[in-house]
Amino acid sequence: MWSVWRHPRPLGIEGRCIGQCNVQVPARRAKRLARRVQQHARRHGLTQVVYTSPLQRCAAVGRYLRRWGWRHVVDPTLLELSFGAWDGQCWDDISRDDIDQWCQQFASYPPGGGEALQTLLARAAAWRPSQGDGVVIGHAGWML
């Protein structure tokens, strides 16, 4: 059995397009989620292995679990959608025409020259862990 958790809410992202840019998560939030994950894993008899993307908002949780004896595997396959040039920008600063084009071709259009949704979905579908069970700390786009 695999348990998938969304990373803690990062700081300073309000109104911004956030994909693969590396935004910070307060240590307190990362530690709190790590404790919840640890309790869940004990309750359900999961192997103490956690997979995360290399981005801070996921990897910070994995680092806490590693300190507590878990195996932490950083896997770039688990990265959030790349928004290319849009990544980290304020939504208000992105051209309305560009956003409309993305909405019209939602699955196939690479926003900001980044990664199309269908590419992210294929990447997520192809992911295979090296363990039979454990925990993933993921991003909303990848989890969907």
PDB file of C-alpha atoms in Angstrom, residues 40-119:
ATOM      1  CA  HIS A  40      -0.034   7.045   9.725  1.00  0.00           C
ATOM      2  CA  ALA A  41       2.742   4.672   8.626  1.00  0.00           C
ATOM      3  CA  ARG A  42       2.878   3.038  12.060  1.00  0.00           C
ATOM      4  CA  ARG A  43      -0.901   2.665  12.184  1.00  0.00           C
ATOM      5  CA  HIS A  44      -0.990   1.016   8.741  1.00  0.00           C
ATOM      6  CA  GLY A  45       2.244  -0.978   8.957  1.00  0.00           C
ATOM      7  CA  LEU A  46       3.937   0.837   6.053  1.00  0.00           C
ATOM      8  CA  THR A  47       7.607   0.461   5.283  1.00  0.00           C
ATOM      9  CA  GLN A  48       9.611   3.449   6.480  1.00  0.00           C
ATOM     10  CA  VAL A  49      10.533   4.761   3.055  1.00  0.00           C
ATOM     11  CA  VAL A  50       9.516   8.175   1.746  1.00  0.00           C
ATOM     12  CA  TYR A  51       9.796   9.363  -1.850  1.00  0.00           C
ATOM     13  CA  THR A  52       9.878  13.080  -2.580  1.00  0.00           C
ATOM     14  CA  SER A  53      10.644  15.417  -5.426  1.00  0.00           C
ATOM     15  CA  PRO A  54      13.863  17.420  -5.054  1.00  0.00           C
ATOM     16  CA  LEU A  55      11.880  20.621  -4.417  1.00  0.00           C
ATOM     17  CA  GLN A  56      12.126  21.998  -0.858  1.00  0.00           C
ATOM     18  CA  ARG A  57       8.419  21.853  -0.150  1.00  0.00           C
ATOM     19  CA  CYS A  58       8.501  18.046  -0.425  1.00  0.00           C
ATOM     20  CA  ALA A  59      12.116  17.211   0.392  1.00  0.00           C
ATOM     21  CA  ALA A  60      11.977  19.054   3.744  1.00  0.00           C
ATOM     22  CA  VAL A  61       9.417  16.514   4.998  1.00  0.00           C
ATOM     23  CA  GLY A  62      11.586  13.657   3.740  1.00  0.00           C
ATOM     24  CA  ARG A  63      14.628  15.041   5.565  1.00  0.00           C
ATOM     25  CA  TYR A  64      12.734  15.016   8.882  1.00  0.00           C
ATOM     26  CA  LEU A  65      11.661  11.430   8.318  1.00  0.00           C
ATOM     27  CA  ARG A  66      15.254  10.475   7.416  1.00  0.00           C
ATOM     28  CA  ARG A  67      16.428  11.926  10.752  1.00  0.00           C
ATOM     29  CA  TRP A  68      13.955   9.588  12.443  1.00  0.00           C
ATOM     30  CA  GLY A  69      15.304   6.464  10.715  1.00  0.00           C
ATOM     31  CA  TRP A  70      13.390   6.453   7.435  1.00  0.00           C
ATOM     32  CA  ARG A  71      14.910   5.912   4.020  1.00  0.00           C
ATOM     33  CA  HIS A  72      14.433   9.108   1.957  1.00  0.00           C
ATOM     34  CA  VAL A  73      14.502   8.749  -1.823  1.00  0.00           C
ATOM     35  CA  VAL A  74      14.626  11.976  -3.858  1.00  0.00           C
ATOM     36  CA  ASP A  75      13.166  11.345  -7.304  1.00  0.00           C
ATOM     37  CA  PRO A  76      12.893  14.039 -10.022  1.00  0.00           C
ATOM     38  CA  THR A  77      10.068  12.047 -11.626  1.00  0.00           C
ATOM     39  CA  LEU A  78       7.891  13.373  -8.790  1.00  0.00           C
ATOM     40  CA  LEU A  79       8.452  17.039  -9.723  1.00  0.00           C
ATOM     41  CA  GLU A  80       5.481  19.338 -10.140  1.00  0.00           C
ATOM     42  CA  LEU A  81       4.428  20.549 -13.602  1.00  0.00           C
ATOM     43  CA  SER A  82       6.937  22.907 -15.183  1.00  0.00           C
ATOM     44  CA  PHE A  83       5.381  26.238 -16.072  1.00  0.00           C
ATOM     45  CA  GLY A  84       8.550  27.333 -17.896  1.00  0.00           C
ATOM     46  CA  ALA A  85       8.858  31.127 -18.043  1.00  0.00           C
ATOM     47  CA  TRP A  86       5.654  31.492 -16.007  1.00  0.00           C
ATOM     48  CA  ASP A  87       7.143  29.709 -12.999  1.00  0.00           C
ATOM     49  CA  GLY A  88       7.291  32.043 -10.024  1.00  0.00           C
ATOM     50  CA  GLN A  89       5.591  34.915 -11.882  1.00  0.00           C
ATOM     51  CA  CYS A  90       2.513  36.711 -10.611  1.00  0.00           C
ATOM     52  CA  TRP A  91      -0.552  35.459 -12.465  1.00  0.00           C
ATOM     53  CA  ASP A  92      -1.453  39.094 -13.172  1.00  0.00           C
ATOM     54  CA  ASP A  93       1.846  39.525 -15.057  1.00  0.00           C
ATOM     55  CA  ILE A  94       1.165  36.628 -17.428  1.00  0.00           C
ATOM     56  CA  SER A  95      -0.522  37.602 -20.677  1.00  0.00           C
ATOM     57  CA  ARG A  96      -4.261  36.922 -20.729  1.00  0.00           C
ATOM     58  CA  ASP A  97      -3.880  35.633 -24.306  1.00  0.00           C
ATOM     59  CA  ASP A  98      -1.293  33.079 -23.148  1.00  0.00           C
ATOM     60  CA  ILE A  99      -3.536  31.891 -20.329  1.00  0.00           C
ATOM     61  CA  ASP A 100      -6.508  31.656 -22.713  1.00  0.00           C
ATOM     62  CA  GLN A 101      -4.454  29.597 -25.151  1.00  0.00           C
ATOM     63  CA  TRP A 102      -3.463  27.251 -22.325  1.00  0.00           C
ATOM     64  CA  CYS A 103      -7.105  26.890 -21.250  1.00  0.00           C
ATOM     65  CA  GLN A 104      -8.217  26.133 -24.816  1.00  0.00           C
ATOM     66  CA  GLN A 105      -5.607  23.378 -25.208  1.00  0.00           C
ATOM     67  CA  PHE A 106      -5.340  22.475 -21.543  1.00  0.00           C
ATOM     68  CA  ALA A 107      -3.902  18.966 -21.874  1.00  0.00           C
ATOM     69  CA  SER A 108      -1.475  19.597 -24.726  1.00  0.00           C
ATOM     70  CA  TYR A 109      -0.316  23.206 -24.282  1.00  0.00           C
ATOM     71  CA  PRO A 110       3.018  23.744 -22.451  1.00  0.00           C
ATOM     72  CA  PRO A 111       2.334  26.814 -20.274  1.00  0.00           C
ATOM     73  CA  GLY A 112       5.190  29.307 -20.419  1.00  0.00           C
ATOM     74  CA  GLY A 113       7.055  26.923 -22.714  1.00  0.00           C
ATOM     75  CA  GLY A 114       7.275  24.414 -19.881  1.00  0.00           C
ATOM     76  CA  GLU A 115       5.567  21.043 -19.715  1.00  0.00           C
ATOM     77  CA  ALA A 116       2.161  20.053 -21.076  1.00  0.00           C
ATOM     78  CA  LEU A 117      -0.269  18.411 -18.669  1.00  0.00           C
ATOM     79  CA  GLN A 118      -0.300  15.222 -20.756  1.00  0.00           C
ATOM     80  CA  THR A 119       3.486  15.026 -20.337  1.00  0.00           C
TER      81      THR A 119
END
